[in-house]
mmCIF file of N, CA and C in Angstrom:
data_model
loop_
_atom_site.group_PDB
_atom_site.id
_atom_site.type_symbol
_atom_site.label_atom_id
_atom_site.label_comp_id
_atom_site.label_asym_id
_atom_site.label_seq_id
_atom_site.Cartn_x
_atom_site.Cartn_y
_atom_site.Cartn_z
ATOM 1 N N UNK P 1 110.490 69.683 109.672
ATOM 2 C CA UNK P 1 109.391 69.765 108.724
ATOM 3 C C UNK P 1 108.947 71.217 108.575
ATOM 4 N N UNK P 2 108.968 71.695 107.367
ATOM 5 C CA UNK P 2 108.200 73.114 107.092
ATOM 6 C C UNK P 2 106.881 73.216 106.684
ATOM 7 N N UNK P 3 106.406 74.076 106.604
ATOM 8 C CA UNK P 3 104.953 74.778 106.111
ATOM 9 C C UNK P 3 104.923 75.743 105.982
ATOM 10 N N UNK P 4 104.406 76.054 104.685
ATOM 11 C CA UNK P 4 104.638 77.205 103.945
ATOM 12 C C UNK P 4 103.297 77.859 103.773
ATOM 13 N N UNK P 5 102.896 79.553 104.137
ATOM 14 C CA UNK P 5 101.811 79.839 104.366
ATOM 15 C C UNK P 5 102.084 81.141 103.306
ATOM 16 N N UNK P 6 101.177 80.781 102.065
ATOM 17 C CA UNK P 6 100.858 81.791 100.936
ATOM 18 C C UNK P 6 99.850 82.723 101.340
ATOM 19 N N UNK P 7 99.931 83.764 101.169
ATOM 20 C CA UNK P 7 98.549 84.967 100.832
ATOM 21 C C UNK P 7 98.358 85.181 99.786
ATOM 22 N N UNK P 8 96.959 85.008 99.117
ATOM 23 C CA UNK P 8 96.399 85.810 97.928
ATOM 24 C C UNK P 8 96.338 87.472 97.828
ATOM 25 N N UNK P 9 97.582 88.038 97.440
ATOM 26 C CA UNK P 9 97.725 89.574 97.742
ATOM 27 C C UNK P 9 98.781 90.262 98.080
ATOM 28 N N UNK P 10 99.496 89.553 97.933
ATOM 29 C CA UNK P 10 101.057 90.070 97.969
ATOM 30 C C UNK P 10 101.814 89.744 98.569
ATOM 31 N N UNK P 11 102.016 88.642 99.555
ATOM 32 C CA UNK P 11 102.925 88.252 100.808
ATOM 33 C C UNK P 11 103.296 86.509 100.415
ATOM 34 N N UNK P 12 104.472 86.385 101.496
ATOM 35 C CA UNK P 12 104.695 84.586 101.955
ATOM 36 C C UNK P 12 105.202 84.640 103.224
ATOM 37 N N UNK P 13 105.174 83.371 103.629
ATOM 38 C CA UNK P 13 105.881 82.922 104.942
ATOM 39 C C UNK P 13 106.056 81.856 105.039
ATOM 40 N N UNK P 14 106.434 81.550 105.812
ATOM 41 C CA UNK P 14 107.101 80.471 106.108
ATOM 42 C C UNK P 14 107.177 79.953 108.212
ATOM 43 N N UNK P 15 106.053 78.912 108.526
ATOM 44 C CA UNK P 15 105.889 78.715 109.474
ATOM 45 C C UNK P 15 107.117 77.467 109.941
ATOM 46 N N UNK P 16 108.085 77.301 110.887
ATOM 47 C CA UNK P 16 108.870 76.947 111.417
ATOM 48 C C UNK P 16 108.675 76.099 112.348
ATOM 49 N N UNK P 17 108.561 74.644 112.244
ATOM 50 C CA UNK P 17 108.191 73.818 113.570
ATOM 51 C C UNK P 17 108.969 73.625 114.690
ATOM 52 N N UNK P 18 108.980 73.814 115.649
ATOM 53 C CA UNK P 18 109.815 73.485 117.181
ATOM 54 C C UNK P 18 109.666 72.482 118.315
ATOM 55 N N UNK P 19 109.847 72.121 118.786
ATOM 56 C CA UNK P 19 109.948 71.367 119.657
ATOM 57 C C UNK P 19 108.499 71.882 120.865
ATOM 58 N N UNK P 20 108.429 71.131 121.596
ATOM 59 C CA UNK P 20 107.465 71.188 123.002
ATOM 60 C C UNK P 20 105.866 71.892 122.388
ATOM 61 N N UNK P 21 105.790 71.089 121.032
ATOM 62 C CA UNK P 21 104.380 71.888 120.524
ATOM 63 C C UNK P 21 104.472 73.207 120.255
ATOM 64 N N UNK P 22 105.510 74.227 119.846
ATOM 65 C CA UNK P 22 105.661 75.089 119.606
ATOM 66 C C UNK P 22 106.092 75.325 118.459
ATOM 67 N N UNK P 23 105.485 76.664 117.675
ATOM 68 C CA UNK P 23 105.718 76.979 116.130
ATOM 69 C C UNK P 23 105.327 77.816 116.222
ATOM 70 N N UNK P 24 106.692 78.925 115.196
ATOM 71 C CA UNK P 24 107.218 80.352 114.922
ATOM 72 C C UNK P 24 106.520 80.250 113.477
ATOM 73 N N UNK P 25 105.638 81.224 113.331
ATOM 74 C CA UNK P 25 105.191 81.613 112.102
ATOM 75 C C UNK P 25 105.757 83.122 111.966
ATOM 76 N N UNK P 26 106.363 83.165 110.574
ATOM 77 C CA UNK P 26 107.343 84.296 110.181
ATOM 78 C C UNK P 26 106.817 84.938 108.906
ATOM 79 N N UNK P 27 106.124 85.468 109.117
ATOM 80 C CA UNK P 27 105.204 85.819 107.896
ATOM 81 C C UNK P 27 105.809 87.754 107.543
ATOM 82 N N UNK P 28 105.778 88.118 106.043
ATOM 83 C CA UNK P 28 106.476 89.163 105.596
ATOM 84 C C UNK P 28 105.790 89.453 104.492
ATOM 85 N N UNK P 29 105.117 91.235 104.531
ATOM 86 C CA UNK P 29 104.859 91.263 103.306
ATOM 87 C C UNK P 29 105.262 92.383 102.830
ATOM 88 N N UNK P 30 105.245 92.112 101.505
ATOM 89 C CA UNK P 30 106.290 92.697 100.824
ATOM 90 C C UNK P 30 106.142 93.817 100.704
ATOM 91 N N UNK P 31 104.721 94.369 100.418
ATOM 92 C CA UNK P 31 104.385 95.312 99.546
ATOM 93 C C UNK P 31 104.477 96.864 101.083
ATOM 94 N N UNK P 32 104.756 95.615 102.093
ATOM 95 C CA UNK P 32 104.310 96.473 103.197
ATOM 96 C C UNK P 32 105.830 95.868 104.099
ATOM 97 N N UNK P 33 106.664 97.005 104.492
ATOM 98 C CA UNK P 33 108.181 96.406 105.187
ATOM 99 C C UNK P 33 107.587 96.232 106.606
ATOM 100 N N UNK P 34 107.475 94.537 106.556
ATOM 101 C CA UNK P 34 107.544 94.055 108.434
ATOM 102 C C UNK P 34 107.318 92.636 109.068
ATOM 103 N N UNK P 35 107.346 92.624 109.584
ATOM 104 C CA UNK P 35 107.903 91.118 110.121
ATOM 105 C C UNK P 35 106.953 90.681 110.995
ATOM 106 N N UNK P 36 106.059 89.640 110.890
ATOM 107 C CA UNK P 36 104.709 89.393 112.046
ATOM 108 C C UNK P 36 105.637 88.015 112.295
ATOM 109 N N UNK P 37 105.605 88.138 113.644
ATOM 110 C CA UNK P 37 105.889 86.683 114.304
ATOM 111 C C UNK P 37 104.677 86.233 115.221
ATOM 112 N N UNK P 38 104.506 84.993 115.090
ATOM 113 C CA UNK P 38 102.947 84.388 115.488
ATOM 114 C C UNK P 38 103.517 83.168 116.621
ATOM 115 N N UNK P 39 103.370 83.125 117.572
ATOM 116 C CA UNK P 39 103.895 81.771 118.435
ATOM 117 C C UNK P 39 102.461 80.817 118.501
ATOM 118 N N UNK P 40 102.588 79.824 118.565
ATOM 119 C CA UNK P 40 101.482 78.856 118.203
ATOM 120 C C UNK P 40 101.868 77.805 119.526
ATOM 121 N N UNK P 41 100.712 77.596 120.086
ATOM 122 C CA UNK P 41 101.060 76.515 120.892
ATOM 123 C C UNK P 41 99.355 75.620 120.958
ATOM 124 N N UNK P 42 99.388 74.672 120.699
ATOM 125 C CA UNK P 42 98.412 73.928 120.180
ATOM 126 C C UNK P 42 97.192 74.622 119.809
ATOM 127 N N UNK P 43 97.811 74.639 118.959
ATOM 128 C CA UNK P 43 97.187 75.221 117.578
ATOM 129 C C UNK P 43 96.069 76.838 117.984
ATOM 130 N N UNK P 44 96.725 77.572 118.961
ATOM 131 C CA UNK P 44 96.692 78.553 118.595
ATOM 132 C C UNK P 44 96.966 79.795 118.067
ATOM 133 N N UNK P 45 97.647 79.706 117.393
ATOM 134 C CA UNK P 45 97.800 80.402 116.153
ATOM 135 C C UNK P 45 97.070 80.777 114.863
ATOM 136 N N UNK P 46 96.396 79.647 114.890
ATOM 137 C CA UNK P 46 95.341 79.398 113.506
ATOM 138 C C UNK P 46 94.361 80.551 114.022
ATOM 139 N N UNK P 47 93.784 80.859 115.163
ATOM 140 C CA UNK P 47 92.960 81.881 115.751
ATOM 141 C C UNK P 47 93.399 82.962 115.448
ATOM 142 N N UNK P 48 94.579 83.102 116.028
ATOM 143 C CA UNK P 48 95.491 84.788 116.222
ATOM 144 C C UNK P 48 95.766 85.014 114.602
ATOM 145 N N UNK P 49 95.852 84.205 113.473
ATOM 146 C CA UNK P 49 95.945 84.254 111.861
ATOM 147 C C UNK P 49 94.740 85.032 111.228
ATOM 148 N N UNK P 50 93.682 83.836 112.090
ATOM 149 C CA UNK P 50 92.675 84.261 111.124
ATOM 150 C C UNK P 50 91.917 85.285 111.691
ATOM 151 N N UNK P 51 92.482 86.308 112.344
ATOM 152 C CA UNK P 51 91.646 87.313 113.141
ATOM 153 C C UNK P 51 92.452 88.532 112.741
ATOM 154 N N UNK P 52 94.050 88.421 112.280
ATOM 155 C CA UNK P 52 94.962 89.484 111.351
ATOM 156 C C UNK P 52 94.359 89.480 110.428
ATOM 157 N N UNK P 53 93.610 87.896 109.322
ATOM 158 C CA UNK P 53 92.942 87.921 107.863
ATOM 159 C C UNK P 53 91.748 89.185 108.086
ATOM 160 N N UNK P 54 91.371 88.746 109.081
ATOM 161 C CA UNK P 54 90.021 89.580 108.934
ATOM 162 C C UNK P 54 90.105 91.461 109.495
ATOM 163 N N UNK P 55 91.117 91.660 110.174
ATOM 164 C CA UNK P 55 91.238 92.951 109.953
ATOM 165 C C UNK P 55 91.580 93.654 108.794
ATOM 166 N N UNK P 56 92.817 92.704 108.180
ATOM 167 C CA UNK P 56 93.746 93.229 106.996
ATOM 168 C C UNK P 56 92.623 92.752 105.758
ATOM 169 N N UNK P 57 91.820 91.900 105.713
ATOM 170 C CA UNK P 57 91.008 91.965 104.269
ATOM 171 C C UNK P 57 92.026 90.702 103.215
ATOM 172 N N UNK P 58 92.515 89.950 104.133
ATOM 173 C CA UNK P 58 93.592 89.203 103.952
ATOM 174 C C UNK P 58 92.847 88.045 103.030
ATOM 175 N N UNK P 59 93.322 86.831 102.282
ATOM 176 C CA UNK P 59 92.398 85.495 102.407
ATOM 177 C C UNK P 59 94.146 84.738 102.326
ATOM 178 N N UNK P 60 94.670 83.454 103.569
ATOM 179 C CA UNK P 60 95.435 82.982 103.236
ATOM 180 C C UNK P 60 95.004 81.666 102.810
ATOM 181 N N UNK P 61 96.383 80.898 102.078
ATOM 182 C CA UNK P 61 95.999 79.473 102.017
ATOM 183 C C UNK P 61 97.295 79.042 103.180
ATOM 184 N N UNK P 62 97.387 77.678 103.563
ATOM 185 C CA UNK P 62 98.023 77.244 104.300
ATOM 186 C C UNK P 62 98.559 76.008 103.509
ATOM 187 N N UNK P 63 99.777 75.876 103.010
ATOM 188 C CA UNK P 63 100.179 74.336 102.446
ATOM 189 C C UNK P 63 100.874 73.412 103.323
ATOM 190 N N UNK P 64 100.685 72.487 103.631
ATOM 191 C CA UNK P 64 101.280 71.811 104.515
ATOM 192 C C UNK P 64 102.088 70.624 103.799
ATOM 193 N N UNK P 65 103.834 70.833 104.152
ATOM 194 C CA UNK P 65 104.096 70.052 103.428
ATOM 195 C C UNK P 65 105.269 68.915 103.976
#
């Protein structure tokens, strides 16, 4: 199952589900060359996300699909 994580502002990603409650969020933006990898383990990630939004001036949406 995927989930796909849009930014309003120039970027996409694409979060990766794994096994043992674990998920690789692979997020890339464009306008800027680099690669954020986010490891999530019940459900922290959503923290470590929304604390990059708020340095970078970020707003994401999250689609879950």
């Amino acid at each position: 199952m995927w989930e796909v994580c849009v930014e309003l502002g120039g970027g996409a990603g694409v979060i990766v589900k794994g096994g043992l409650g674990l998920r690789f969020l692979f997020y890339f933006y464009f306008y800027f060359v680099g690669l954020f990898v986010f490891v999530e383990f019940m459900g922290f990630w959503v923290i470590v996300a929304a604390f990059v939004v708020l340095l970078m001036g970020k707003v994401f949406i999250f689609l879950y699909v």
